[in-house]
CSV table of C-alpha atoms in Angstrom, one decimal:
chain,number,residue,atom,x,y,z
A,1,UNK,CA,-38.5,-163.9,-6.2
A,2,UNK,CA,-40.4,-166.0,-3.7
A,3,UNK,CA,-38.0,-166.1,-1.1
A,4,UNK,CA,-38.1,-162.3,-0.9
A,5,UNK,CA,-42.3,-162.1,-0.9
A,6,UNK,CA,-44.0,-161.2,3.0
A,7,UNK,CA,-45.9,-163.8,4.0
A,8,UNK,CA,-49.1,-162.6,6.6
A,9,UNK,CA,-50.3,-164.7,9.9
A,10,UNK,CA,-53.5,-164.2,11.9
A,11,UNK,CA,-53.6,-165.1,15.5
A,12,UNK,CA,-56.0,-165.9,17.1
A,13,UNK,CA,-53.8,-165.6,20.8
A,14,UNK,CA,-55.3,-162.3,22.8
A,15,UNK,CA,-51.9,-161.0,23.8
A,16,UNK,CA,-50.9,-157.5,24.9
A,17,UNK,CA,-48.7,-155.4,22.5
A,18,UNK,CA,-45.0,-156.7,23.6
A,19,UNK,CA,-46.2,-160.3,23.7
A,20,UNK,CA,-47.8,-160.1,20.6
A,21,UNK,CA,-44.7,-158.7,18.8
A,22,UNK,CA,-42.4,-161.6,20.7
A,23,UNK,CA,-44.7,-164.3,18.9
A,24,UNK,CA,-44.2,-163.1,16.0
A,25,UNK,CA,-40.6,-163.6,16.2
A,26,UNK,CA,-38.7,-164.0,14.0
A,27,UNK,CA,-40.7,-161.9,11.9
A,28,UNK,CA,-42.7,-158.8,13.3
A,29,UNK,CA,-46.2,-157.2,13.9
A,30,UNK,CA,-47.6,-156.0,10.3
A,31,UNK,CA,-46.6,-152.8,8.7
A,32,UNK,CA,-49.9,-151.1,6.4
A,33,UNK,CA,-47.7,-149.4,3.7
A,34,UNK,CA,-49.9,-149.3,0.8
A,35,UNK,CA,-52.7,-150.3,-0.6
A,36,UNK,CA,-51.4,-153.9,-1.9
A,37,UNK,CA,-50.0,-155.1,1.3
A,38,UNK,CA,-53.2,-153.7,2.9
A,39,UNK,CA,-55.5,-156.0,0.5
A,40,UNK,CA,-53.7,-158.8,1.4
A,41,UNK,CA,-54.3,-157.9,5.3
A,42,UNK,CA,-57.7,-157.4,4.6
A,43,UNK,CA,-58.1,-160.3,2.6
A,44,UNK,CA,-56.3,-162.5,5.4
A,45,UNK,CA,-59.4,-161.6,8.5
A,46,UNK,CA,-62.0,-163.5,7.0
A,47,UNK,CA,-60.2,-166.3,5.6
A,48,UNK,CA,-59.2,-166.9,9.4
A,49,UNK,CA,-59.8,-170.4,10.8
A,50,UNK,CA,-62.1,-170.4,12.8
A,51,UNK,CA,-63.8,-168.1,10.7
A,52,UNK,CA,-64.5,-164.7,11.8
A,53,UNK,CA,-68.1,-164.6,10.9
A,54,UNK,CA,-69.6,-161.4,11.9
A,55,UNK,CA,-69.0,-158.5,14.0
A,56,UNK,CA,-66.2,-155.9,15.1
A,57,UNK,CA,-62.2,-157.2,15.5
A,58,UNK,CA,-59.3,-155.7,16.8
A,59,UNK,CA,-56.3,-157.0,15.7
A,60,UNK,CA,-52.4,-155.8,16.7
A,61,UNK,CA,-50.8,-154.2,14.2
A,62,UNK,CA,-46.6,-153.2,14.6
A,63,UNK,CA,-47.6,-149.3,15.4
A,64,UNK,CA,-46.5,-147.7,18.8
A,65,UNK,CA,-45.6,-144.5,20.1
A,66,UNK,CA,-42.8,-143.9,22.7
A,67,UNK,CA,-43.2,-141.8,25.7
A,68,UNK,CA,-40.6,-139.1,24.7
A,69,UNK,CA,-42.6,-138.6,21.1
A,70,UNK,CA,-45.9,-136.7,20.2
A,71,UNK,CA,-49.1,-137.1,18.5
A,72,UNK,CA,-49.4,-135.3,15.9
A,73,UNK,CA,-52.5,-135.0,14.6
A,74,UNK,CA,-51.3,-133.3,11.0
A,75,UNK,CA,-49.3,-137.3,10.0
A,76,UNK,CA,-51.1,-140.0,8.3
A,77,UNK,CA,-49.6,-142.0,11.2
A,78,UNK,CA,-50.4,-139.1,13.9
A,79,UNK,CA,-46.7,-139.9,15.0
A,80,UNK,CA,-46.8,-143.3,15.2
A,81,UNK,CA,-43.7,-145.9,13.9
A,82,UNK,CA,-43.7,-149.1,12.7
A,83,UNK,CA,-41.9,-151.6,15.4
A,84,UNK,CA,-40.2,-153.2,12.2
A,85,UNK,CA,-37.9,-150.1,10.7
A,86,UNK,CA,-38.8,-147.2,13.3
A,87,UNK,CA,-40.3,-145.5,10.3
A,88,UNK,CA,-43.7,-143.2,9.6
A,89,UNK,CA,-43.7,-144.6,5.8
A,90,UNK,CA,-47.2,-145.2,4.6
A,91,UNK,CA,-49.8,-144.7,1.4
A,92,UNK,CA,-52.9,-145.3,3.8
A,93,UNK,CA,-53.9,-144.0,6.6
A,94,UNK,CA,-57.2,-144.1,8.0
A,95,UNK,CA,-58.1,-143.9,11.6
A,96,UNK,CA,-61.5,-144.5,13.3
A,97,UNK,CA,-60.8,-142.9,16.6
A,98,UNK,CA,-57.7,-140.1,16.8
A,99,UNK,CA,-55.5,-140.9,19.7
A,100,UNK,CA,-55.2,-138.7,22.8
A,101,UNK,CA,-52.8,-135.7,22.3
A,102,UNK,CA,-49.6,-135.8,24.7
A,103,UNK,CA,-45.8,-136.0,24.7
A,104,UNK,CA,-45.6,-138.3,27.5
A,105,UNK,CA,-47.7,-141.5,27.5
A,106,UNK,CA,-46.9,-144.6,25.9
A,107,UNK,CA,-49.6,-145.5,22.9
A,108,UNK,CA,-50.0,-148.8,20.6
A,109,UNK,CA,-52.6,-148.9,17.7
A,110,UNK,CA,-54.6,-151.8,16.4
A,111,UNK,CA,-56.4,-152.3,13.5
A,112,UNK,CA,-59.7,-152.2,13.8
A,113,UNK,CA,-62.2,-154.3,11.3
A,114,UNK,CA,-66.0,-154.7,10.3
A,115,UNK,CA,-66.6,-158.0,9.7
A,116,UNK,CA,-70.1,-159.1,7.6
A,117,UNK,CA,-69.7,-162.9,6.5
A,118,UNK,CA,-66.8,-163.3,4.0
A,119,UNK,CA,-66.5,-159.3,4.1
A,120,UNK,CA,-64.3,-156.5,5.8
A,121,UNK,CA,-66.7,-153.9,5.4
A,122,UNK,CA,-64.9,-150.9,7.0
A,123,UNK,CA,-61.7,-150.7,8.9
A,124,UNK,CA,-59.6,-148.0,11.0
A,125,UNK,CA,-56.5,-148.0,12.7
A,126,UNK,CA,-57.5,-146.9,17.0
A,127,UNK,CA,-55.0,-146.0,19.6
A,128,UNK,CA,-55.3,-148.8,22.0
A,129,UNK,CA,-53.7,-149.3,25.9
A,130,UNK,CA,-50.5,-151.5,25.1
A,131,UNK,CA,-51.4,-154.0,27.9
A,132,UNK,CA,-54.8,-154.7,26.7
A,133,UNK,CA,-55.2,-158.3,24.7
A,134,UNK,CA,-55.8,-158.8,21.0
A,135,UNK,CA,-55.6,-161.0,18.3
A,136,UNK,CA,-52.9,-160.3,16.4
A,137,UNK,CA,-51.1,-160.1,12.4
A,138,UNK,CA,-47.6,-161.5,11.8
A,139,UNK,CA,-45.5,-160.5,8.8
A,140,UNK,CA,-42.5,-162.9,7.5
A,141,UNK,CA,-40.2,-161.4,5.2
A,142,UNK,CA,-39.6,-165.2,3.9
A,143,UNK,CA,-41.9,-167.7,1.8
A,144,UNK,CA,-41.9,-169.9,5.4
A,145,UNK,CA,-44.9,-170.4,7.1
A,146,UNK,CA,-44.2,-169.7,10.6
A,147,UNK,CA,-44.5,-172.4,13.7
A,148,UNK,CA,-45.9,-171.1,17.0
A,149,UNK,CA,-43.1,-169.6,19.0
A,150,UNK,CA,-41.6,-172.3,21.4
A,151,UNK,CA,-41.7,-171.9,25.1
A,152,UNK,CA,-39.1,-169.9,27.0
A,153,UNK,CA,-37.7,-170.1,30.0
A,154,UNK,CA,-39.0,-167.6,32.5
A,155,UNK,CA,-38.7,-166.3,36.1
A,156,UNK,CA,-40.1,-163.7,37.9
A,157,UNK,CA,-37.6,-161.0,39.6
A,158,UNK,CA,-39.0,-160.1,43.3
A,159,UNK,CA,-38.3,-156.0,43.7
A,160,UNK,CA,-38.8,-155.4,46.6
A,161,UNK,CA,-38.0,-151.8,47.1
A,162,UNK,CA,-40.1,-151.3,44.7
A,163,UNK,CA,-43.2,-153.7,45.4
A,164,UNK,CA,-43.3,-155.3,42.5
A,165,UNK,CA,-42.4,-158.4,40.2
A,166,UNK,CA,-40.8,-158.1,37.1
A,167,UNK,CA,-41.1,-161.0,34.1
A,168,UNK,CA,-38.3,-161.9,32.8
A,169,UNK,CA,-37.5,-164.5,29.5
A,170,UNK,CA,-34.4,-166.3,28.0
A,171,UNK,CA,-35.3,-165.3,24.3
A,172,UNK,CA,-33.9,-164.0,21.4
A,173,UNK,CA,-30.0,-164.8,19.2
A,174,UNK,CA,-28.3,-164.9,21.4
A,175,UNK,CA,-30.3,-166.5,24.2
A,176,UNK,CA,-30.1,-163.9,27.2
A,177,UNK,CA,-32.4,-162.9,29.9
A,178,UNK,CA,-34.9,-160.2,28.4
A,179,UNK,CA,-37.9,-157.8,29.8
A,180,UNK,CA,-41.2,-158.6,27.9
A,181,UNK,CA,-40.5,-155.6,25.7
A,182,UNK,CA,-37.2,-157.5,24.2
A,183,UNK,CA,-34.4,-155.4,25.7
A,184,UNK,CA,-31.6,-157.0,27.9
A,185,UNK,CA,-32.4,-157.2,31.5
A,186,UNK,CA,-30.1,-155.5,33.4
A,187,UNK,CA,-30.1,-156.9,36.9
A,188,UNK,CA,-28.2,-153.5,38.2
A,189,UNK,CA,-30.9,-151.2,37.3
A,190,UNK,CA,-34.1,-153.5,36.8
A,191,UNK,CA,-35.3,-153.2,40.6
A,192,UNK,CA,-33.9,-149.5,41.2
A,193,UNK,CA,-37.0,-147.5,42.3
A,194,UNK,CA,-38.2,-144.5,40.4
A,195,UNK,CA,-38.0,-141.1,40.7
A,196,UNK,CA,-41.4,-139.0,41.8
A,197,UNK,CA,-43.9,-139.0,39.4
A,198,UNK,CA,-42.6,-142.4,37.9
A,199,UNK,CA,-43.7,-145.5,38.4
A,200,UNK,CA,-42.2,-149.6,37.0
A,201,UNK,CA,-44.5,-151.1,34.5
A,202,UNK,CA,-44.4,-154.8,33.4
A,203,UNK,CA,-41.1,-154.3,31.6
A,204,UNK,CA,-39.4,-153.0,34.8
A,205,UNK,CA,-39.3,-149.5,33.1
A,206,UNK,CA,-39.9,-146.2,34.7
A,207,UNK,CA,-43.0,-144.8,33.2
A,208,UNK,CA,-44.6,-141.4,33.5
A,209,UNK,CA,-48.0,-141.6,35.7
A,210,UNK,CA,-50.6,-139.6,34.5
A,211,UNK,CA,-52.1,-137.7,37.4
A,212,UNK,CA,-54.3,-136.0,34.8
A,213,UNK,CA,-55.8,-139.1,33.4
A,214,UNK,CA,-55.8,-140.7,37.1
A,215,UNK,CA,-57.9,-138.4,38.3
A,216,UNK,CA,-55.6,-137.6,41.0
A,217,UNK,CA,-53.9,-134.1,40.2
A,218,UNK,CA,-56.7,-131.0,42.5
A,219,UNK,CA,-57.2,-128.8,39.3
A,220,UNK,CA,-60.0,-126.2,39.4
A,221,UNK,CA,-59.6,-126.0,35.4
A,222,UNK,CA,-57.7,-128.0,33.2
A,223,UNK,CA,-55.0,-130.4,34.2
A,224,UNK,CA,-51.8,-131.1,31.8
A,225,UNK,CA,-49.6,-133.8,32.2
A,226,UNK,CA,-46.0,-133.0,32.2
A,227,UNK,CA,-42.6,-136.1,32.2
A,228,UNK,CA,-43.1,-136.8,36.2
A,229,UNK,CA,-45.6,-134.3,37.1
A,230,UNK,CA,-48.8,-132.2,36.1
A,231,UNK,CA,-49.8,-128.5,35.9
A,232,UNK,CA,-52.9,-127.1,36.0
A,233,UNK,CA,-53.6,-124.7,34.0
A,234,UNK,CA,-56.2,-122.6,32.3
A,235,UNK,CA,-57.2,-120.6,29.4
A,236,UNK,CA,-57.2,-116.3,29.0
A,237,UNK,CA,-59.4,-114.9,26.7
A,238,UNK,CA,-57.0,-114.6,23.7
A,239,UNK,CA,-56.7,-118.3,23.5
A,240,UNK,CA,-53.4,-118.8,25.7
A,241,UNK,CA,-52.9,-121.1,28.0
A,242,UNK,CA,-51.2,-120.1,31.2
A,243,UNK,CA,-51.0,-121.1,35.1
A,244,UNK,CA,-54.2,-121.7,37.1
A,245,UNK,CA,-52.7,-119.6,39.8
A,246,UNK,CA,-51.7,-116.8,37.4
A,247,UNK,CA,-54.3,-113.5,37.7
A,248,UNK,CA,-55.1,-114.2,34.5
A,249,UNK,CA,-56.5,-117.0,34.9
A,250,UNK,CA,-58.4,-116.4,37.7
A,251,UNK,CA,-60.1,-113.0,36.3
A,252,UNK,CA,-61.1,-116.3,34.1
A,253,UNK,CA,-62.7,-117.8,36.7
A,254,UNK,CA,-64.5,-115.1,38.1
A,255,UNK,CA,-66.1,-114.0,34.7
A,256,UNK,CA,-67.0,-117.8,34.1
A,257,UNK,CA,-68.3,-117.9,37.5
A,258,UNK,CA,-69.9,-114.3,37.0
A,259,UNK,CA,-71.7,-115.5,33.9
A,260,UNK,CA,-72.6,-118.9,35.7
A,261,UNK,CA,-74.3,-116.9,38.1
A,262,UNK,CA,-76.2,-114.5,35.7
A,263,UNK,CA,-77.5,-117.9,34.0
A,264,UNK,CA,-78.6,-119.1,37.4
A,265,UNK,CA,-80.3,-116.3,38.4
A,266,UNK,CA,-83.0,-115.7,35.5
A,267,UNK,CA,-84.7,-118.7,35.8
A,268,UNK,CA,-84.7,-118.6,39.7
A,269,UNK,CA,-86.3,-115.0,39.0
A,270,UNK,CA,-88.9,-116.8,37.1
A,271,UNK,CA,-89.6,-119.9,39.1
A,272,UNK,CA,-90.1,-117.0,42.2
A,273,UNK,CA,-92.1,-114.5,40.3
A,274,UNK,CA,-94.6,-117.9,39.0
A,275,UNK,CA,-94.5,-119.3,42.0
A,276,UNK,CA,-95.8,-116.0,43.6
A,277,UNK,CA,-98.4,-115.8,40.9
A,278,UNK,CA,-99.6,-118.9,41.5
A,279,UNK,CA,-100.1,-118.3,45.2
A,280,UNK,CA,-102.1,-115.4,44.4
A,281,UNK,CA,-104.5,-116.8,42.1
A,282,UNK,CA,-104.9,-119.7,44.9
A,283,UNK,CA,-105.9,-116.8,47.8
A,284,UNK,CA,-108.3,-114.9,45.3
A,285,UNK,CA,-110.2,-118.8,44.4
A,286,UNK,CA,-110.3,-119.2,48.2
A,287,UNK,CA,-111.7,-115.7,48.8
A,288,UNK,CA,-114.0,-116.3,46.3
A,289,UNK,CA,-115.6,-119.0,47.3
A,290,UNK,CA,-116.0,-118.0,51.0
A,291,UNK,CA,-117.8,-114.6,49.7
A,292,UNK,CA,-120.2,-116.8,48.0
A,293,UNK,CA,-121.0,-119.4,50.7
A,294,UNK,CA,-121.4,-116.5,52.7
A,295,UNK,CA,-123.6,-115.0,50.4
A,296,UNK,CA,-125.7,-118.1,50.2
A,297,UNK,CA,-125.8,-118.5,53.9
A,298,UNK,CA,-127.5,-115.1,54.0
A,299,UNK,CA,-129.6,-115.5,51.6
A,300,UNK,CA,-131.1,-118.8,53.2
A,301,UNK,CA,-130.8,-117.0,56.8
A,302,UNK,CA,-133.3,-114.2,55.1
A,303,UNK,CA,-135.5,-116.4,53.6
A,304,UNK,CA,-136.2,-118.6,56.8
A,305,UNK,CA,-136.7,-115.1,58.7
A,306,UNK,CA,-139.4,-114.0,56.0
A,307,UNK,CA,-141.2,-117.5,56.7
A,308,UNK,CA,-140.9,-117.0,60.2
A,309,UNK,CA,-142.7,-113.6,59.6
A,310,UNK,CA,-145.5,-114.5,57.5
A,311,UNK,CA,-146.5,-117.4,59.8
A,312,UNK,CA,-146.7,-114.9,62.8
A,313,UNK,CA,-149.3,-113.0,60.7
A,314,UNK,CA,-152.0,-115.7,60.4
A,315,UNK,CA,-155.0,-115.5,62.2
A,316,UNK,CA,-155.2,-118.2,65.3
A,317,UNK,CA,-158.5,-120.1,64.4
């Protein structure tokens, strides 16, 4: 049945992730559940117009990650859903970068392609930063051919206790005022600031801030990011992980900083001992060579004297 077979849209729009799933409207960013509908994706890059002739292409794809779930590296989709049915249903997986490991941070993925002429010669799914801009694959569950979405109306809500400005649309059935990511906007809570460790992003959200990533948490060792905070941490020598200011971990420390000294301190050893060498050998070549201009300056000082000598012998005529 026609009506009932997906129809696939490239677009060439650079959007970020929430944008890119709003054009799509009312269909969705593309689901990769098998091999067929991934042939058809596949099929769909370089048949683009204009033509995507050569190179590497990152296109959107409908996969995200909230902030309360995990990556699990063991699931074809590493934890990943599809924005269409919430599931983490699919008969191909294949990833050319593994996203970062944590519990906290919110991740989209993109598919990834190798374009050579009229080919896709190698593709991955890669965990990509949601507000970064791609182009981007539709799906329509209907034998229409989508139009470009039409404008909305938009305003931009001034927080200021929070020092920020927050885009809002009037989208969707029915028409209300919605953050970028499609919820309701709710004007009660949209400005309200966050707690520690939290910060808004685009959507007016609460997000967790990584200090980790941020290069803003003072770990010795290694920093972990935790919902609104960090800890720092280290590792024993069974393999456990436990508090950088546990004794544990610093008896760590101070055999890693014991062994970082006994590393320093042999080639130091060397460089002194060649370095000593090599100021002897310089004093023996100098003490060489003054013994023998010595010894020539004798040898010349008798042999003048022995002139001297013989010409005092000579009759006076």
């Amino acid at each position: 049945n026609c009506c009932c077979s997906p129809s696939y849209t490239l677009q060439h729009s650079q959007m970020t992730f929430d944008k890119a799933a709003e054009a799509c409207s009312p269909g969705h960013l593309t689901t990769v559940l098998n091999k067929h509908e991934l042939a058809h994706i596949l099929d769909l890059i370089p048949e683009a117009e204009p033509p995507l002739i050569r190179g590497s292409f990152t296109f959107w794809v409908g996969l995200r990650k909230d902030k309360r779930e995990c990556v699990v590296p063991e699931f074809p989709l590493r934890g990943f859903k599809w924005t269409a049915d919430d599931s983490e249903e699919t008969q191909v997986s294949q990833w050319a970068a593994e996203p970062e490991l944590t519990c906290t941070a919110v991740q989209c993925a993109a598919l990834k392609a190798q374009v050579d002429s009229s080919n896709v010669t190698d593709w991955g799914l890669i965990p990509v930063r949601c507000e970064t801009k791609h182009r981007f694959i539709c799906k329509h569950n209907d034998s229409h051919t989508p139009q470009p979405p039409k404008p909305t109306a938009r305003i931009q809500v001034e927080c200021w206790t929070a020092g920020m400005q927050v885009e809002i649309r009037c989208s969707g059935q029915p028409a209300l005022w919605r953050l970028l990511d499609g919820s309701v906007a709710n004007f009660t809570s949209i400005c309200v600031p966050c707690d520690d460790g939290f910060r808004k992003n685009s959507s007016g959200k609460c997000e967790d801030i990584d200090e980790c990533r941020e290069k803003s948490a003072p770990c010795r060792n290694t920093c972990q990011n935790t919902p609104g905070s960090y800890r720092c941490v280290c590792t024993d020598e069974t393999g456990e992980v436990v508090s950088e200011d546990s004794l544990m971990c610093n008896d760590t420390a101070g055999t890693a900083d014991k062994r970082l000294d006994s590393g320093l301190l042999v080639p130091v050893l060397v460089a002194v001992v060649g370095l000593v060498v090599l100021v002897v050998l310089f004093a023996v070549m100098v003490k060489c060579c003054v013994m023998r201009r010595s010894k020539r300056r004798a040898v010349k000082k008798a042999e003048k004297m022995s002139m001297n000598s013989k010409d005092e012998k000579k009759p006076a005529i």
